[in-house]
Coordinates of C-alpha atoms and ligand atoms in Angstrom, one line a residue:
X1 CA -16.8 12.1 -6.6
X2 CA -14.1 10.7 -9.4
X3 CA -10.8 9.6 -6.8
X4 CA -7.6 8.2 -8.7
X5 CA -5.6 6.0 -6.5
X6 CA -2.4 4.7 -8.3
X7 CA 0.7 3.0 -7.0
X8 CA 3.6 1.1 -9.0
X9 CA 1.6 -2.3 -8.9
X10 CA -1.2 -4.0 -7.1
X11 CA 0.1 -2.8 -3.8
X12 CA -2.1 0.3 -4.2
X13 CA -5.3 -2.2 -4.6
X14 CA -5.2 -2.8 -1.1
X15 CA -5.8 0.8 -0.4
X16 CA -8.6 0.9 -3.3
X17 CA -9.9 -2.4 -1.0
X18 CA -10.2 -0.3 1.9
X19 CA -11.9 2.3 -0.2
X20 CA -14.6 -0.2 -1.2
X21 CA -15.2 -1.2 2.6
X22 CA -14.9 2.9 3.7
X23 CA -15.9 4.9 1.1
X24 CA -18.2 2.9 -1.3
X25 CA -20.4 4.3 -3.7
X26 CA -17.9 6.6 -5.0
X27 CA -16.1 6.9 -8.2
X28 CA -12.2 5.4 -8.6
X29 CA -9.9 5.3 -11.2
X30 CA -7.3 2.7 -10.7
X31 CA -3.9 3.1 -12.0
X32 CA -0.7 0.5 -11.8
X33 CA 2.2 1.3 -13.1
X34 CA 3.2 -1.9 -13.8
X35 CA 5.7 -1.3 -16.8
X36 CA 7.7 0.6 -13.9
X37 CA 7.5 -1.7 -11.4
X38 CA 9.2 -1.9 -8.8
X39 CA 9.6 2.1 -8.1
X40 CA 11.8 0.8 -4.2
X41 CA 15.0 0.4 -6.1
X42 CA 14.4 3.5 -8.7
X43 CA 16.1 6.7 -8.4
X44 CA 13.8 9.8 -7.2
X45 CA 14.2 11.2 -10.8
X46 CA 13.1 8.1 -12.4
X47 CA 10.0 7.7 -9.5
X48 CA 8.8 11.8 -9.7
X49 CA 8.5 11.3 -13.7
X50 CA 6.6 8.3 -13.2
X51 CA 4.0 9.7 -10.9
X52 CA 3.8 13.2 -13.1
X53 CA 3.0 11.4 -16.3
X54 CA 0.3 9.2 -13.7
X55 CA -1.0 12.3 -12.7
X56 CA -1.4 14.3 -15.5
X57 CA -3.3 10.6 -16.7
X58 CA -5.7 10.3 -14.2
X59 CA -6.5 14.5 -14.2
X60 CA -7.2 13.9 -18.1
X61 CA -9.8 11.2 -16.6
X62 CA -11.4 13.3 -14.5
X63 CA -10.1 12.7 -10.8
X64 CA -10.7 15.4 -8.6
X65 CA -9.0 14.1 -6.1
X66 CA -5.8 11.3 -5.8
X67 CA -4.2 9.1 -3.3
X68 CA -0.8 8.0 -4.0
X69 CA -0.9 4.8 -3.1
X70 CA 2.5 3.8 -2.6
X71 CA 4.7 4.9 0.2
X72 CA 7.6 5.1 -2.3
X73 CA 6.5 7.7 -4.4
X74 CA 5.0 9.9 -2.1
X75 CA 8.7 10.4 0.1
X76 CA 9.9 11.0 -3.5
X77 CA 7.4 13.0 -5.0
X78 CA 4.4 14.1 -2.9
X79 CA 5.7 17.7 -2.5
X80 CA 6.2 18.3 -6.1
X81 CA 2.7 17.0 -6.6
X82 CA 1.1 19.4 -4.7
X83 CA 3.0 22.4 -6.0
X84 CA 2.1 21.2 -9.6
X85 CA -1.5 20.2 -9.1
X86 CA -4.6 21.9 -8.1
X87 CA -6.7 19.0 -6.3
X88 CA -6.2 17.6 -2.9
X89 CA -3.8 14.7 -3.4
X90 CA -2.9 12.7 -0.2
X91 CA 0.2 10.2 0.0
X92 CA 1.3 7.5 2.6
X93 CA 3.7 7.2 5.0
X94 CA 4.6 4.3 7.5
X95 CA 2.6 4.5 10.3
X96 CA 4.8 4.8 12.8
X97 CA 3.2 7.4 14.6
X98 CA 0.4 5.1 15.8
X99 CA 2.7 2.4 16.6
X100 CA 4.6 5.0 19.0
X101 CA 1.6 6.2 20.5
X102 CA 0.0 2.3 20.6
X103 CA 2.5 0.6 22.5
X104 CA 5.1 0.9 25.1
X105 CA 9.1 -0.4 26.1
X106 CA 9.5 -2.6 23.6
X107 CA 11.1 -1.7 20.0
X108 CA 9.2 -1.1 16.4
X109 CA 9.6 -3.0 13.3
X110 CA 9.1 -0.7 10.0
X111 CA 9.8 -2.6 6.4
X112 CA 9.7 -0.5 3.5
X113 CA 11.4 -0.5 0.3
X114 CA 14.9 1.2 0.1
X115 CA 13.6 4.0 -1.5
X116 CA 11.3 4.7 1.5
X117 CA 13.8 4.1 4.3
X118 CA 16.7 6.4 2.6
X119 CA 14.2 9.2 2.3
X120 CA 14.1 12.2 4.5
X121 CA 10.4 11.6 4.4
X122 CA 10.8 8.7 7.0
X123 CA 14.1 9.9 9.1
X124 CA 12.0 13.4 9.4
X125 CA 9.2 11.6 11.0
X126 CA 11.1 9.4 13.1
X127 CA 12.5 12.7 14.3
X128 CA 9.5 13.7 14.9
X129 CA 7.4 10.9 16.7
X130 CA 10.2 8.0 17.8
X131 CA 11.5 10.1 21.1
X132 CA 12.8 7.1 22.5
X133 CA 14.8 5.6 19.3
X134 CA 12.7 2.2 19.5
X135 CA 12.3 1.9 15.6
X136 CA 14.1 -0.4 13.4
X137 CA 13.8 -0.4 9.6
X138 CA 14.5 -2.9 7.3
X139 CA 14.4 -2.6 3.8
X140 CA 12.4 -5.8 1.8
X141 CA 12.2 -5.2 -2.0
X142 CA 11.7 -8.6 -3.0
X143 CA 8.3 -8.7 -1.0
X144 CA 7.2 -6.4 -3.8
X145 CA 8.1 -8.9 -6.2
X146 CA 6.7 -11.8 -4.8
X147 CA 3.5 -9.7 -4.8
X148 CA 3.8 -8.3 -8.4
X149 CA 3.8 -12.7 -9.7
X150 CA 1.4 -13.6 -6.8
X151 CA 3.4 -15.1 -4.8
X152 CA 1.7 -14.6 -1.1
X153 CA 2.4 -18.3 0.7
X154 CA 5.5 -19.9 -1.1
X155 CA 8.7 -21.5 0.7
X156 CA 10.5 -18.9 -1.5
X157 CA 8.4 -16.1 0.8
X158 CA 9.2 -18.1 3.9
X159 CA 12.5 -18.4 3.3
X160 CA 13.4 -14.8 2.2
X161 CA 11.7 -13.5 5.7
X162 CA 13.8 -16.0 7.5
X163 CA 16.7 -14.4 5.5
X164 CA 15.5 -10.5 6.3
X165 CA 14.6 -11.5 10.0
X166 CA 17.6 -13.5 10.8
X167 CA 19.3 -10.8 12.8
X168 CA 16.4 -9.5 14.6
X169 CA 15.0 -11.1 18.4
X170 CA 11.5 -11.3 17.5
X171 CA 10.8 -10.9 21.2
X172 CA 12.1 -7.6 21.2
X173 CA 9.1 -6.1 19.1
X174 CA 5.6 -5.0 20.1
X175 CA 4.6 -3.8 16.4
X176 CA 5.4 -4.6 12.9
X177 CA 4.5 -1.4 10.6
X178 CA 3.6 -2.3 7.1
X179 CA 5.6 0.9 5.1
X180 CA 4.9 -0.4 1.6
X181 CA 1.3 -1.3 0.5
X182 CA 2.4 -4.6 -1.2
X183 CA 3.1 -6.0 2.0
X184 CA -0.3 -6.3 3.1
X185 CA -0.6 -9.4 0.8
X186 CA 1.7 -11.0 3.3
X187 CA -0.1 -10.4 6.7
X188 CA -0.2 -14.4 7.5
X189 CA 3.1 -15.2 6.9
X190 CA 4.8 -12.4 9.1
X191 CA 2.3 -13.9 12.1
X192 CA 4.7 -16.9 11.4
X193 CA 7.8 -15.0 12.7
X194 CA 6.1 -12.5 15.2
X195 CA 3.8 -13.4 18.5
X196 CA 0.0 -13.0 18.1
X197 CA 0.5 -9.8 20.3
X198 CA 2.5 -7.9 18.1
X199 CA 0.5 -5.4 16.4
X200 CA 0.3 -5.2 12.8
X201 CA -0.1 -2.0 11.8
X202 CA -0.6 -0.5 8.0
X203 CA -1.6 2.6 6.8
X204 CA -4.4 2.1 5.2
X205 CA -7.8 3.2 7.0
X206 CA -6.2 6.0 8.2
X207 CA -5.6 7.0 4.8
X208 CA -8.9 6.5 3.8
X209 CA -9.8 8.3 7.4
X210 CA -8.2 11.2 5.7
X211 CA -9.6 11.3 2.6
X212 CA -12.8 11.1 3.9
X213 CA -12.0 14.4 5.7
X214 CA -10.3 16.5 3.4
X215 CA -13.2 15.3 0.6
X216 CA -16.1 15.9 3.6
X217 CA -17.6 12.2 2.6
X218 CA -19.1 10.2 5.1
X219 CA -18.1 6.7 6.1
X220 CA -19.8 4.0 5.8
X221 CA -21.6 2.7 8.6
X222 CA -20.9 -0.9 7.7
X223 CA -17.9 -1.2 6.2
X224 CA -18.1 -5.4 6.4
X225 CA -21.5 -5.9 4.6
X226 CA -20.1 -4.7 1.1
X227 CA -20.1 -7.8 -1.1
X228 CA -17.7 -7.9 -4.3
X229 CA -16.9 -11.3 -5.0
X230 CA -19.7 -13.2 -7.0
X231 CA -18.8 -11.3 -9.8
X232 CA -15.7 -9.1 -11.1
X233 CA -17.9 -7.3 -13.9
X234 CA -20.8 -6.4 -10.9
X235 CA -17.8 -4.6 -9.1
X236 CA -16.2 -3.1 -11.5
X237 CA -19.8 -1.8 -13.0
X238 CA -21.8 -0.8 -9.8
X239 CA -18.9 0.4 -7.7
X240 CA -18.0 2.5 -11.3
X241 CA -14.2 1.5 -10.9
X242 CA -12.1 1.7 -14.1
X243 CA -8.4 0.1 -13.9
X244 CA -5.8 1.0 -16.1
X245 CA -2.8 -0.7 -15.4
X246 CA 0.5 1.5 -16.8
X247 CA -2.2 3.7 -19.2
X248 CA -4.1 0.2 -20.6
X249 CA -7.7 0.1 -19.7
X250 CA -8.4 -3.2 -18.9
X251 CA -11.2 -4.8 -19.6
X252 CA -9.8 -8.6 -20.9
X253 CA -11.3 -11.5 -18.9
X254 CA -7.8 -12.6 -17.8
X255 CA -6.7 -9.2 -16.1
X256 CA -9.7 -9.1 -14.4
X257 CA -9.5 -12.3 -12.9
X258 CA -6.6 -11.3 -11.5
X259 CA -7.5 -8.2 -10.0
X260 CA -10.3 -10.3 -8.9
X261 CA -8.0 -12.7 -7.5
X262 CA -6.0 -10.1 -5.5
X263 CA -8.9 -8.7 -4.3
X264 CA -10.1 -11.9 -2.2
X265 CA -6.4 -12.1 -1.2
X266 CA -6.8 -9.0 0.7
X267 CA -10.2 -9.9 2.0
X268 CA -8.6 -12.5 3.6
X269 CA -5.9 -11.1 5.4
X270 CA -8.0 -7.5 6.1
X271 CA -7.6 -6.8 9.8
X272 CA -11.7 -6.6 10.5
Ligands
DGL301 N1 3.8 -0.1 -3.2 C1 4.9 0.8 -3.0 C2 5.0 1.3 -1.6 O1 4.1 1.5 -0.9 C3 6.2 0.5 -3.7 C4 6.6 -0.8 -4.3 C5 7.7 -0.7 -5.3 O2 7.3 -0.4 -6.4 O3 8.8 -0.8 -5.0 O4 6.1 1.7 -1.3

């Protein structure tokens, strides 16, 4: 099965990395659109052309199936999507409804981009699933910044959390929801500000749960044992993975050691 997964940047690899643990063995196209990046401070006109042209790409490729990687563009554009396209295409939301469900009393954490948080994507779920009004969200677009020029461990990181958590009692939280998929790059550092109680919850395996489901693939039975790392050519050839990045193949020995790169960066800092 061919399955695009795109996203404004590298913040949809970390869904693709949970696709390689999941779901390996299959086919994925992956697409950044990094000329666009960052779509969080866009305007929804701006972020639905961006994900039609991606789209009508990755069809022309061959998906037959796409996840929209990025939280942003599917409260913006997901519906549209669907009405325009034939295949199942699945998006991502925070995961807040596990975070309700997982935990008691104390208050939720989501950060997002801007985008996400002023969509009625988000306040329709929170209708929906927060009963008892314990979620707080807080916009962090520079986190997709820091991501987009590698920056995962920096004082500059540190000190822009500081900034962003400044007003909050840490105490007061039982979960942190990850509502943007760049900011799994930065699992350690928000460890620094929260208790190691606090769950940390992103969307990703649920979203490869899904697609699982709606595709009727089985998953695997050892997610942990896949090995990607000796070499970025051996995973880009045996797990038949082609990245474009904004409509570019890529294929130069730089770029690859990049996504190479980014890919042991999530390895690290995957929940097991
Ligand atoms: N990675 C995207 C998300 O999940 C958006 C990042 C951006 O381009 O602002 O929301």
């Amino acid at each position: 099965m061919k399955i695009g997964i795109f996203d404004s940047g590298i913040g949809g690899l970390s869904v693709l990395h949970e696709a390689y643990h999941m779901l390996p063995g299959q086919n994925y196209i992956f697409y950044a659109d990094v000329e666009h990046v960052p779509y969080g401070t866009k305007t929804p006109d701006e972020i639905l052309g961006y994900t039609e042209e991606i789209t009508k790409f990755l069809l022309n490729k061959g998906a037959e199936a796409i996840v929209v990687a990025c939280n942003t563009a599917t409260s913006v554009a997901i519906k549209e999507l669907r009405k325009r396209y034939d295949i199942p295409i699945l998006g991502m939301e925070p995961a807040v409804k596990p975070a309700v469900e997982g935990t008691d009393q104390k208050r939720i954490m989501v950060i997002a981009t801007p985008v996400t948080i002023r969509e009625d994507k988000l306040r329709d779920l929170l209708h929906r699933v927060d009963e008892e009004h314990r979620v707080d969200l807080l916009p962090m677009p520079r986190l997709v910044e820091f991501a987009e020029k590698e920056e995962f461990e920096t004082e500059e990181v540190r000190n822009y959390l500081k900034e962003q958590f400044r007003d909050y009692n840490m105490d007061d939280y039982c979960a942190l929801v990850l509502g943007c998929t760049h900011f799994n790059y930065f699992k350690p550092l928000y460890r620094e500000f929260f208790g190691p109680e606090t769950l940390m919850i992103d969307g990703n395996k649920g979203t490869i749960r899904h697609l699982a489901d709606v595709l009727g693939l089985s998953l695997s039975n050892s997610p942990d044992n896949v090995v990607y790392f000796d070499n970025v050519h051996k995973m880009l050839c045996e797990l038949s993975t082609e990245y474009y990045f904004s409509g570019k193949n890529i294929s130069d020995e730089k770029t690859l050691e990049h996504l190479k790169r980014l890919h042991n960066r999530l390895e690290e800092v995957r929940e097991k």
